[in-house]
Tab-separated table of C-alpha atoms in Angstrom:
chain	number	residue	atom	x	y	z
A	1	UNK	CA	25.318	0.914	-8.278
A	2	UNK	CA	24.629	-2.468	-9.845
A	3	UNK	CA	21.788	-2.514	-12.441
A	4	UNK	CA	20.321	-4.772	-15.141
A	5	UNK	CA	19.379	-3.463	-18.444
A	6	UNK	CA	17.257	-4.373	-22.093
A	7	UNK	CA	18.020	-1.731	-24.944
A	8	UNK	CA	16.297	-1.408	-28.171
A	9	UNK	CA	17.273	0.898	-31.359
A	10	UNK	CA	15.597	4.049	-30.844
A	11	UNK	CA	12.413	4.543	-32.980
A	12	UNK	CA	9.813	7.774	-33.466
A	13	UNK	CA	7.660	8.427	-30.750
A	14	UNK	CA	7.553	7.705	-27.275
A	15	UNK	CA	9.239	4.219	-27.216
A	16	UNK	CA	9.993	1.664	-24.507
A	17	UNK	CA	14.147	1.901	-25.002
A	18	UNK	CA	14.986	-0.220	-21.735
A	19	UNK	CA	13.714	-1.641	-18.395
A	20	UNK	CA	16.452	-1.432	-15.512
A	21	UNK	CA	16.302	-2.363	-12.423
A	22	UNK	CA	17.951	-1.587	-8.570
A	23	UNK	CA	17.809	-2.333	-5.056
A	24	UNK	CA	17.302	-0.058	-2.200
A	25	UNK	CA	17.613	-1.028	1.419
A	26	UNK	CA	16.887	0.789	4.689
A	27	UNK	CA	16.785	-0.093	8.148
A	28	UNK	CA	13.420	0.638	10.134
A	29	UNK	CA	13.539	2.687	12.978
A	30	UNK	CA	11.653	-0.152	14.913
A	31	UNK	CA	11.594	-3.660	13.779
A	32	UNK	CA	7.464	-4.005	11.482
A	33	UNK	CA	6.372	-6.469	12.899
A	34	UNK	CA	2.473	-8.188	11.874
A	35	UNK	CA	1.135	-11.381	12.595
A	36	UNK	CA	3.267	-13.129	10.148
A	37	UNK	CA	6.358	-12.358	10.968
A	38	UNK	CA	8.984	-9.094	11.544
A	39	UNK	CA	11.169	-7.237	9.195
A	40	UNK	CA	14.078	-5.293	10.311
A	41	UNK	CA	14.449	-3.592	6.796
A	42	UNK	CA	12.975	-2.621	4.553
A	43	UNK	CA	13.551	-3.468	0.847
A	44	UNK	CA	12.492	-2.309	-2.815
A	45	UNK	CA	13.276	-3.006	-6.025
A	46	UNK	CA	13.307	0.691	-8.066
A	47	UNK	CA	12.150	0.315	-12.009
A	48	UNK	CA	12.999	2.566	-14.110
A	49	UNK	CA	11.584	2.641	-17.636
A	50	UNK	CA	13.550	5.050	-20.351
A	51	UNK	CA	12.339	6.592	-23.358
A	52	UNK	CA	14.387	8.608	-25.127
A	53	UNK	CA	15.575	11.159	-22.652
A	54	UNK	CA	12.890	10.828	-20.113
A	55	UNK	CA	12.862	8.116	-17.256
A	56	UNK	CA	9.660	6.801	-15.246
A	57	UNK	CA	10.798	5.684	-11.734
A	58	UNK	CA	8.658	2.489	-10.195
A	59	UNK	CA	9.150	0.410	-7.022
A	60	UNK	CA	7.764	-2.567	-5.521
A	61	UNK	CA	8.555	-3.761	-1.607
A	62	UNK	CA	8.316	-7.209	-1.709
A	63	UNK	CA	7.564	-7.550	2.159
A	64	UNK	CA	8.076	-11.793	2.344
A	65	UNK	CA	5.555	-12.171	5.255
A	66	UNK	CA	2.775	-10.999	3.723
A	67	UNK	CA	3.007	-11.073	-0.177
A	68	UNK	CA	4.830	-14.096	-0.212
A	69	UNK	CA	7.078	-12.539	-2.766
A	70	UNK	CA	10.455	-12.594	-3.163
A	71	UNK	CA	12.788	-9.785	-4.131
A	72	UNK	CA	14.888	-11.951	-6.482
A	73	UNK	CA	10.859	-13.344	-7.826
A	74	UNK	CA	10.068	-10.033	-8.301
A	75	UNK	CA	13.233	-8.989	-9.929
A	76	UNK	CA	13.537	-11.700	-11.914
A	77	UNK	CA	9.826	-11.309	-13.236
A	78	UNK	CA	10.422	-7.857	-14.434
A	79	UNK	CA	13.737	-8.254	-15.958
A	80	UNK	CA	12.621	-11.685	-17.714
A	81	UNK	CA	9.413	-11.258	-18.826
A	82	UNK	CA	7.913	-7.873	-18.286
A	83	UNK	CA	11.164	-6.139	-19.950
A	84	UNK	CA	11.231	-8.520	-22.822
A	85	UNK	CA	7.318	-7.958	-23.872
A	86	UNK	CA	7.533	-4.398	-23.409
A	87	UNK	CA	10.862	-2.973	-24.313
A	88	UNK	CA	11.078	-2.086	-28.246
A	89	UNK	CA	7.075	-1.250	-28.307
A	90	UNK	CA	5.656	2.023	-28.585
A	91	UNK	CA	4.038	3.705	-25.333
A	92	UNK	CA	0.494	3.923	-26.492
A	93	UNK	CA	-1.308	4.392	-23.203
A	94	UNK	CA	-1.067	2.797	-19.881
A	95	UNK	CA	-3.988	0.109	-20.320
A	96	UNK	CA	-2.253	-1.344	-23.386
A	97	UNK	CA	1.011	-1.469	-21.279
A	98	UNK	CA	-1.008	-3.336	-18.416
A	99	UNK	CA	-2.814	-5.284	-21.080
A	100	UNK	CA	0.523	-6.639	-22.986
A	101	UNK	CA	2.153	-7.498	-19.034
A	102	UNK	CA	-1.254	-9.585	-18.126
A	103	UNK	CA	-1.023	-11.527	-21.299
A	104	UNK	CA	2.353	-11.893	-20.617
A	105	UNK	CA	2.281	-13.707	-16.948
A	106	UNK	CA	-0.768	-14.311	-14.910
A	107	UNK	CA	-0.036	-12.938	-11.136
A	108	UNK	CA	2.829	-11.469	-10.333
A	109	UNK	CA	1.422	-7.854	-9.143
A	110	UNK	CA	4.379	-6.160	-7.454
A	111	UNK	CA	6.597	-6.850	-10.547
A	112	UNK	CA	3.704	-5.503	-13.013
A	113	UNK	CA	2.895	-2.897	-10.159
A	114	UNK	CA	6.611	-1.184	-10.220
A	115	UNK	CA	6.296	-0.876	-13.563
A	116	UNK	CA	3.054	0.563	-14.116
A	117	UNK	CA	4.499	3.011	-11.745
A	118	UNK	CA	7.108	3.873	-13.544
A	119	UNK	CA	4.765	4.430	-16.600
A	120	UNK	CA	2.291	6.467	-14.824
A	121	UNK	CA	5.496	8.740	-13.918
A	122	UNK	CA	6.874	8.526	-17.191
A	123	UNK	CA	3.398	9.489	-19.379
A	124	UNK	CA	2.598	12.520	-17.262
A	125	UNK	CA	5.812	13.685	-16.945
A	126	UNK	CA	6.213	13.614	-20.766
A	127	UNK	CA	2.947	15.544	-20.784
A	128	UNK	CA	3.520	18.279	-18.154
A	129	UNK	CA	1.293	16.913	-15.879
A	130	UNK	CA	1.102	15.373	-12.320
A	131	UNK	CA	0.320	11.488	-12.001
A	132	UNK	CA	-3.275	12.176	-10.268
A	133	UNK	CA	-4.385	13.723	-13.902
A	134	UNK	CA	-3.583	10.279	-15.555
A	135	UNK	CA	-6.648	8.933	-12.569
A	136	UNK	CA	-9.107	11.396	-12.735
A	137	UNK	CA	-7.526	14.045	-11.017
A	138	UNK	CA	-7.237	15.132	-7.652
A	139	UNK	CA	-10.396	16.032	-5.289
A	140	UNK	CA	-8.233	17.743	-2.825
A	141	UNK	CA	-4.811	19.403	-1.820
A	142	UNK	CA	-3.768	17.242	0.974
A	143	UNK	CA	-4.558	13.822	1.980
A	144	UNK	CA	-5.313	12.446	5.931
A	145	UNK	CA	-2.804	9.615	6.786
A	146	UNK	CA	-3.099	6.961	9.964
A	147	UNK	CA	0.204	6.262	11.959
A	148	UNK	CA	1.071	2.835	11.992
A	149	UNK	CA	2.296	1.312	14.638
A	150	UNK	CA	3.192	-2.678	14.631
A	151	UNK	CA	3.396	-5.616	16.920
A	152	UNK	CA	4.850	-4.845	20.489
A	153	UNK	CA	4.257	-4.531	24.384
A	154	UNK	CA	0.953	-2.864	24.700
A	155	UNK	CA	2.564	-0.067	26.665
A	156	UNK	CA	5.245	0.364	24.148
A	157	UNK	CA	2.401	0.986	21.377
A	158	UNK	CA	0.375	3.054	23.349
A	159	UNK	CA	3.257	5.370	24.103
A	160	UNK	CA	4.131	5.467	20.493
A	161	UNK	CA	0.624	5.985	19.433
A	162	UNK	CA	0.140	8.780	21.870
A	163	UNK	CA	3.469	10.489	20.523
A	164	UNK	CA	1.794	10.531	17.251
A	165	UNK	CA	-1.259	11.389	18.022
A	166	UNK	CA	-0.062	14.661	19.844
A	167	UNK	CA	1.942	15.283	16.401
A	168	UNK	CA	-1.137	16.174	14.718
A	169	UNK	CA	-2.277	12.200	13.781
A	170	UNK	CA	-6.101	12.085	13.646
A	171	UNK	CA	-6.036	8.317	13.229
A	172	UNK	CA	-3.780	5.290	14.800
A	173	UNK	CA	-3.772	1.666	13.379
A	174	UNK	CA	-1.760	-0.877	15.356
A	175	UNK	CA	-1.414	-4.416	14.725
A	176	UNK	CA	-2.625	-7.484	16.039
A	177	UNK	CA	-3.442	-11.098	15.546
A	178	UNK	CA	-1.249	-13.058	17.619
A	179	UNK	CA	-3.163	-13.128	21.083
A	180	UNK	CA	-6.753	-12.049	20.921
A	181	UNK	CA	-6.759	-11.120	24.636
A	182	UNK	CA	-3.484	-8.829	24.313
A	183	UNK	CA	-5.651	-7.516	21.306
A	184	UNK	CA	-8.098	-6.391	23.686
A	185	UNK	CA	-6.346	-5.185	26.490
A	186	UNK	CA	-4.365	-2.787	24.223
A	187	UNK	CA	-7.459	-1.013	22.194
A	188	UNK	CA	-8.889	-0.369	26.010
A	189	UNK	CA	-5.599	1.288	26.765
A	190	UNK	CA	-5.289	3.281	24.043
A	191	UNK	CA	-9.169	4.222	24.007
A	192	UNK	CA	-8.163	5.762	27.468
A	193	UNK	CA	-4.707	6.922	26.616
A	194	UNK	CA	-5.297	9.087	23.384
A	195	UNK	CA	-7.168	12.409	23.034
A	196	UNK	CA	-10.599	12.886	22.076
A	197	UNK	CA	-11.432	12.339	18.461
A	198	UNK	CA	-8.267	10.400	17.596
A	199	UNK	CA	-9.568	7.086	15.710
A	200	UNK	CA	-8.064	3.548	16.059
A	201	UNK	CA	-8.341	0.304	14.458
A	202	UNK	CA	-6.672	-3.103	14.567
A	203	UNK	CA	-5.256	-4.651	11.583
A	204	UNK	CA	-5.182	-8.670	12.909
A	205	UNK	CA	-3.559	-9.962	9.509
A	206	UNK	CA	-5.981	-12.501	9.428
A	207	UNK	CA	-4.751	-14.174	12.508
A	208	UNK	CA	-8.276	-14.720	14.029
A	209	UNK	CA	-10.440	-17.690	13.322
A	210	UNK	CA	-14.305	-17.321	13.604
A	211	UNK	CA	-14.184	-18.842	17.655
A	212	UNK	CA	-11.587	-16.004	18.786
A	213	UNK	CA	-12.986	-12.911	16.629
A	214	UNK	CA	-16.368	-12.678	17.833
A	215	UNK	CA	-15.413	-12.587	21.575
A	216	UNK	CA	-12.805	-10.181	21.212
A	217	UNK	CA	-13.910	-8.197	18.508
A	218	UNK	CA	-17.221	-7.648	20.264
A	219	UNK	CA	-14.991	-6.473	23.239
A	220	UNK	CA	-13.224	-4.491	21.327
A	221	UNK	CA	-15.984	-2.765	19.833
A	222	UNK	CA	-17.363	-1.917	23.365
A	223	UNK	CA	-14.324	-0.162	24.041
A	224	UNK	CA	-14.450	2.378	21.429
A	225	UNK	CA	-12.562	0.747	18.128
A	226	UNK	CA	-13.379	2.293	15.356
A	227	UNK	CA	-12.476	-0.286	12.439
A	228	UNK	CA	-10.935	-3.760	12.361
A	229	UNK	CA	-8.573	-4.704	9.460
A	230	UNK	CA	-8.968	-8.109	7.846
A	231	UNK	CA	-9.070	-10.201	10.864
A	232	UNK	CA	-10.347	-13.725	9.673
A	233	UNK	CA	-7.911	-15.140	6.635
A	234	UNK	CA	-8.523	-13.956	2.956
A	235	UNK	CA	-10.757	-16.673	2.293
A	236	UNK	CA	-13.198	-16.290	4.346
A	237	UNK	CA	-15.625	-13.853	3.034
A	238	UNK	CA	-19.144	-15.598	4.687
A	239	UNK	CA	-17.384	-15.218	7.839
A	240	UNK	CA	-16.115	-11.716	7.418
A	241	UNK	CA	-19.346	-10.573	6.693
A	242	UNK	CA	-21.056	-12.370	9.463
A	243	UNK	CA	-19.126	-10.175	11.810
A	244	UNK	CA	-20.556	-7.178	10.171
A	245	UNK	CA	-23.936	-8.372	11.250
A	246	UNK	CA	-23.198	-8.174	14.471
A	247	UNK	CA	-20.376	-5.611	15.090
A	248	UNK	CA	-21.107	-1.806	15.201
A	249	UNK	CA	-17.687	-1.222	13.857
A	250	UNK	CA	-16.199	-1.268	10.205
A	251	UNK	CA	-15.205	-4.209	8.990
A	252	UNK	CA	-11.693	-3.733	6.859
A	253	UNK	CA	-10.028	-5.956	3.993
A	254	UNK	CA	-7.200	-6.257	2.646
A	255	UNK	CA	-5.623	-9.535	2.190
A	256	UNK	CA	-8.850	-10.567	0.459
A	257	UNK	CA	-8.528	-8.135	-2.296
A	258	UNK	CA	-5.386	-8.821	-4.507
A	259	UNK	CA	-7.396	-8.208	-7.763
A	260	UNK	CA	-10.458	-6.331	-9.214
A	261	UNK	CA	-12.137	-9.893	-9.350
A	262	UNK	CA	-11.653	-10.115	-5.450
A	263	UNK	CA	-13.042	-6.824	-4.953
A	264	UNK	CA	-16.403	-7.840	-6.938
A	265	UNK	CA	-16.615	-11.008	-4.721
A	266	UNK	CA	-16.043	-8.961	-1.469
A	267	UNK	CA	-18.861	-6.971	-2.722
A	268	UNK	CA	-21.337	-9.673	-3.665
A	269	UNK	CA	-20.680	-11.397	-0.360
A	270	UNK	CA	-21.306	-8.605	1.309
A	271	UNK	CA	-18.598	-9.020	3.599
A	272	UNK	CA	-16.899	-5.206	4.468
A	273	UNK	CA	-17.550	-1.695	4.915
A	274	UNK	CA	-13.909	-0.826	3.577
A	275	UNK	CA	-11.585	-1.682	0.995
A	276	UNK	CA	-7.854	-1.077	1.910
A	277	UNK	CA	-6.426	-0.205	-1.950
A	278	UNK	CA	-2.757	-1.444	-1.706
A	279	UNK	CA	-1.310	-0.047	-5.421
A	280	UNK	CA	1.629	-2.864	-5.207
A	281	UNK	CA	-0.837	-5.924	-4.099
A	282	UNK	CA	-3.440	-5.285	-7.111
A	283	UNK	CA	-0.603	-4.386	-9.937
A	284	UNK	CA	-0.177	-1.546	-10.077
A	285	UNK	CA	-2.043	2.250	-10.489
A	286	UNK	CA	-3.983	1.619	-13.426
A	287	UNK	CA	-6.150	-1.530	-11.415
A	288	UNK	CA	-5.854	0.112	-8.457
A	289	UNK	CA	-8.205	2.851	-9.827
A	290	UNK	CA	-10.438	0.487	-10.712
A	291	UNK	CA	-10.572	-1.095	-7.684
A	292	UNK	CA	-11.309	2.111	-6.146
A	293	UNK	CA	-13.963	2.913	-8.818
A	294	UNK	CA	-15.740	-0.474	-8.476
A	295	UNK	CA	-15.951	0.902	-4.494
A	296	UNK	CA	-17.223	3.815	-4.785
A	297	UNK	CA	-19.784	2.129	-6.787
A	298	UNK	CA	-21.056	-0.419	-4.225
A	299	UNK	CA	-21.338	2.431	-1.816
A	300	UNK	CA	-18.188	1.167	0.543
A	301	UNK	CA	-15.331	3.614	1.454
A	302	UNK	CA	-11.401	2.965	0.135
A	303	UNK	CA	-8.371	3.093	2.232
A	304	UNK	CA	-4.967	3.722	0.538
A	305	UNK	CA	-2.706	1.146	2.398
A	306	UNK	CA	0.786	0.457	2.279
A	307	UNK	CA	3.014	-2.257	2.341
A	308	UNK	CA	5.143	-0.232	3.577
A	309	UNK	CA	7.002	0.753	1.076
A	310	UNK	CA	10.053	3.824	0.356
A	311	UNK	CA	9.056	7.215	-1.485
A	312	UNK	CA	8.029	6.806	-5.050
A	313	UNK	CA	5.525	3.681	-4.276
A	314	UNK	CA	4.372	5.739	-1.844
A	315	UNK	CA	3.587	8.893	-3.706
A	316	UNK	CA	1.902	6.717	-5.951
A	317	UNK	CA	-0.791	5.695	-3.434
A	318	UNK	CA	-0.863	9.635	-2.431
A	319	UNK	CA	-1.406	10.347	-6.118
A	320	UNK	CA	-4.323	7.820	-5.670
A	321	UNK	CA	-5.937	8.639	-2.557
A	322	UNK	CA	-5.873	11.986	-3.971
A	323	UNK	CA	-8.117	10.751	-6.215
A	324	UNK	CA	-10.613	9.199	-3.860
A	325	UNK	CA	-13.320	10.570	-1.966
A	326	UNK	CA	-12.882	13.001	0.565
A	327	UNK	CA	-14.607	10.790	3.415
A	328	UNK	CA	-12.423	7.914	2.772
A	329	UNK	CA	-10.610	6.736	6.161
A	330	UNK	CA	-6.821	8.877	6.642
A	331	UNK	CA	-4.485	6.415	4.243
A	332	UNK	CA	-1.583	4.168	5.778
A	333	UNK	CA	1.340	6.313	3.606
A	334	UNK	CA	4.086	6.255	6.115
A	335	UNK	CA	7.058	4.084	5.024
A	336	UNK	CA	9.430	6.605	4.641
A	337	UNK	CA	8.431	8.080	8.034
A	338	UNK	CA	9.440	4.570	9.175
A	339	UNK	CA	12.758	3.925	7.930
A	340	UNK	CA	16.299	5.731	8.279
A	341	UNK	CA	16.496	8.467	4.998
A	342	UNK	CA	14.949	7.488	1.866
A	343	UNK	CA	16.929	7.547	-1.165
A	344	UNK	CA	14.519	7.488	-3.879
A	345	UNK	CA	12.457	10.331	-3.127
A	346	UNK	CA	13.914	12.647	-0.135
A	347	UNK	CA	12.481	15.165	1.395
A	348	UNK	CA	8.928	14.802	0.096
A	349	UNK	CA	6.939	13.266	3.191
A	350	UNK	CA	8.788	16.124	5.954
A	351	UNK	CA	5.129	17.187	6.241
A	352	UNK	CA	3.895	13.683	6.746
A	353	UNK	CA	4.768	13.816	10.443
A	354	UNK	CA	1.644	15.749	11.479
A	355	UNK	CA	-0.583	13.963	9.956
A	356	UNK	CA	-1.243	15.071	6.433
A	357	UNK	CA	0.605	15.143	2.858
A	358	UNK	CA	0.203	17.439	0.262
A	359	UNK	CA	-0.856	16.477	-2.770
A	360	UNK	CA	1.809	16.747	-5.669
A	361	UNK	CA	1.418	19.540	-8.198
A	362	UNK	CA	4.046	19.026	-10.257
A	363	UNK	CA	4.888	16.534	-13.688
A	364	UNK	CA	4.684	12.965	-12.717
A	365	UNK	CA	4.944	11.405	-9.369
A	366	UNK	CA	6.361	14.652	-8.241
A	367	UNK	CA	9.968	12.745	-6.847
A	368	UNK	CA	13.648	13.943	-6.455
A	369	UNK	CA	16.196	11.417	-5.955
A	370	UNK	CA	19.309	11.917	-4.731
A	371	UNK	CA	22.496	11.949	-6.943
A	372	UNK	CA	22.895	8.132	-7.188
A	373	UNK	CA	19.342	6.907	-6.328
A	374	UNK	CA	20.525	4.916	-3.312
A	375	UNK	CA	21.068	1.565	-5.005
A	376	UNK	CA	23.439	-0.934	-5.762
């Protein structure tokens, strides 16, 4: 195992002594692919943050195609200028952690996101508690999640949507983007294919533009979709919410909100009936509650996404759907259902592959890594 490391003297108290970081790699059962572009594995960078004797475990999947982040960007952000700003201080509280990294560097949310991770794990550990107390706590024992199911043949995704489905999945997202027309001929298979009361949407990526998504989407919506996922790019907020005028289905984002200042423009324009809360693409826990809060507030549901990521990014966004209300759509928290083992947090998600998780009880994030953490 290779890792990179800041140490401080020890002082009184609960005290930043060191930021180090890791890499963890695992192939994906099937190649992810969305609209722009395929991974065959999957990558994170693990944080760990030590005080004293106790450890907080963060991670952050920098998934290229989508972020635009690098691995060695969001390494090198953490271990240059995150570490140095916060190793040495006391641990007051999680704000003025997330404070001190904003004033620090503007942007950069997956590096400021693995770490605020690795606090949230780290401050209710040290208190006996699990992460969901540090948001509110949790409004229920176990949380719905969707099967995801990326770019393919239509009847390769049907078939794997319908094999979910009969394990217990009450909800199957699929991707799309590239061809609006393929788009539509595979929501009218699987509207036929899967059982009663299983709910799809499409997650285009924002590969539409305006000309192609009202044709298709309005086909699509005669055929029984139940929500579309950001299809028109990030920008576009006047035309995102002119399909809500005239669609009967929900009307997803998640490109378009990277920050709690997006989500107040989403809002103001009007322009979706859901928010999909990605804890890695808004920085972390802390803003990702507030996200959710600002929401819940403007009367539109939240959807916990996922990049996807490996186990303890992942039980972060279970600690926060936990958190959210109980009519929110199922969240997308399958990356380690999607990859070969996970290292950083095994056997957790076992129960994931009917369609639900329990909620974690125990201190902190609630994982157990194996012996050597799977990294190098």
């Amino acid at each position: 195992m290779m890792e990179t490391e800041r140490r401080a003297a020890p002082r009184p108290g609960l005290t930043i002594d060191a930021i180090r970081t890791s890499v963890v790699t695992r192939p994906y059962l099937r190649p992810f692919g969305i609209s722009s572009g395929t991974s065959e594995v999957l990558t994170s960078l693990v944080v760990d943050v030590v005080a004293g004797d106790r450890v907080g475990r963060g991670e952050a999947a920098p998934m290229t195609a989508y972020t635009g982040e690098t691995l060695d960007g969001v390494r090198g952000a953490v271990e240059q200028v995150l570490a140095p700003a916060l190793v040495g201080r006391g641990l007051h509280g999680i704000a003025d952690a997330v404070a001190v990294m904003d004033a620090t560097v503007r942007h950069q949310h997956l590096a400021k996101a693995a770490v605020d991770i690795a606090l949230h794990d780290l401050v209710a550990a040290s208190a006996g508690v699990p992460a969901h107390t540090l948001l509110g706590g949790a409004t229920r024992a176990q949380v719905p999640i969707a099967w995801v199911v990326g770019l393919g043949e239509v009847d390769e995704v049907v078939a794997e949507a319908c094999e979910h489905a009969a394990r217990g999945f009450r909800h199957i997202k699929v991707k799309g983007g590239e061809d609006p027309a393929r788009d539509v001929r595979l929501v009218r298979a699987l509207t036929a294919a899967l059982p009663v009361g299983v709910e799809t949407s499409l997650d285009a990526n924002e590969g539409y533009s305006r000309a192609d998504a009202i044709p298709a989407l309005l086909d699509m919506d005669d055929a029984g979709l139940s929500m579309v996922e950001q299809p028109l790019p990030r920008w576009d907020l006047r035309g995102l919410a002119e399909l809500r005028r005239r669609l009967r289905l929900r009307v997803m984002v998640d490109e378009s909100v990277q920050s709690l200042h997006d989500a107040l423009a989403v809002i103001r324009a009007e322009a979706a009936d859901i928010i999909n809360i990605k804890v890695l693409k808004v920085g972390g826990l802390h803003r990702a509650r507030q996200v959710a809060a600002l929401a819940e507030a403007a009367g539109l549901a939240v959807k916990v996404g996922s990049m996807p990521e490996l186990g303890v990014a992942t039980l972060a966004g279970l600690h926060l759907a936990a958190t959210t209300p109980s009519g929110s759509p199922p969240a997308d928290l399958v990356g380690p259902l999607m990859v070969e083992g996970d290292p950083v947090a095994p056997d957790v998600f076992g129960a994931g592959r009917h369609g639900f998780l329990p909620v974690p009880d125990g201190p902190g994030l609630g994982h157990q890594p194996a012996p050597d953490g799977g990294t190098r």
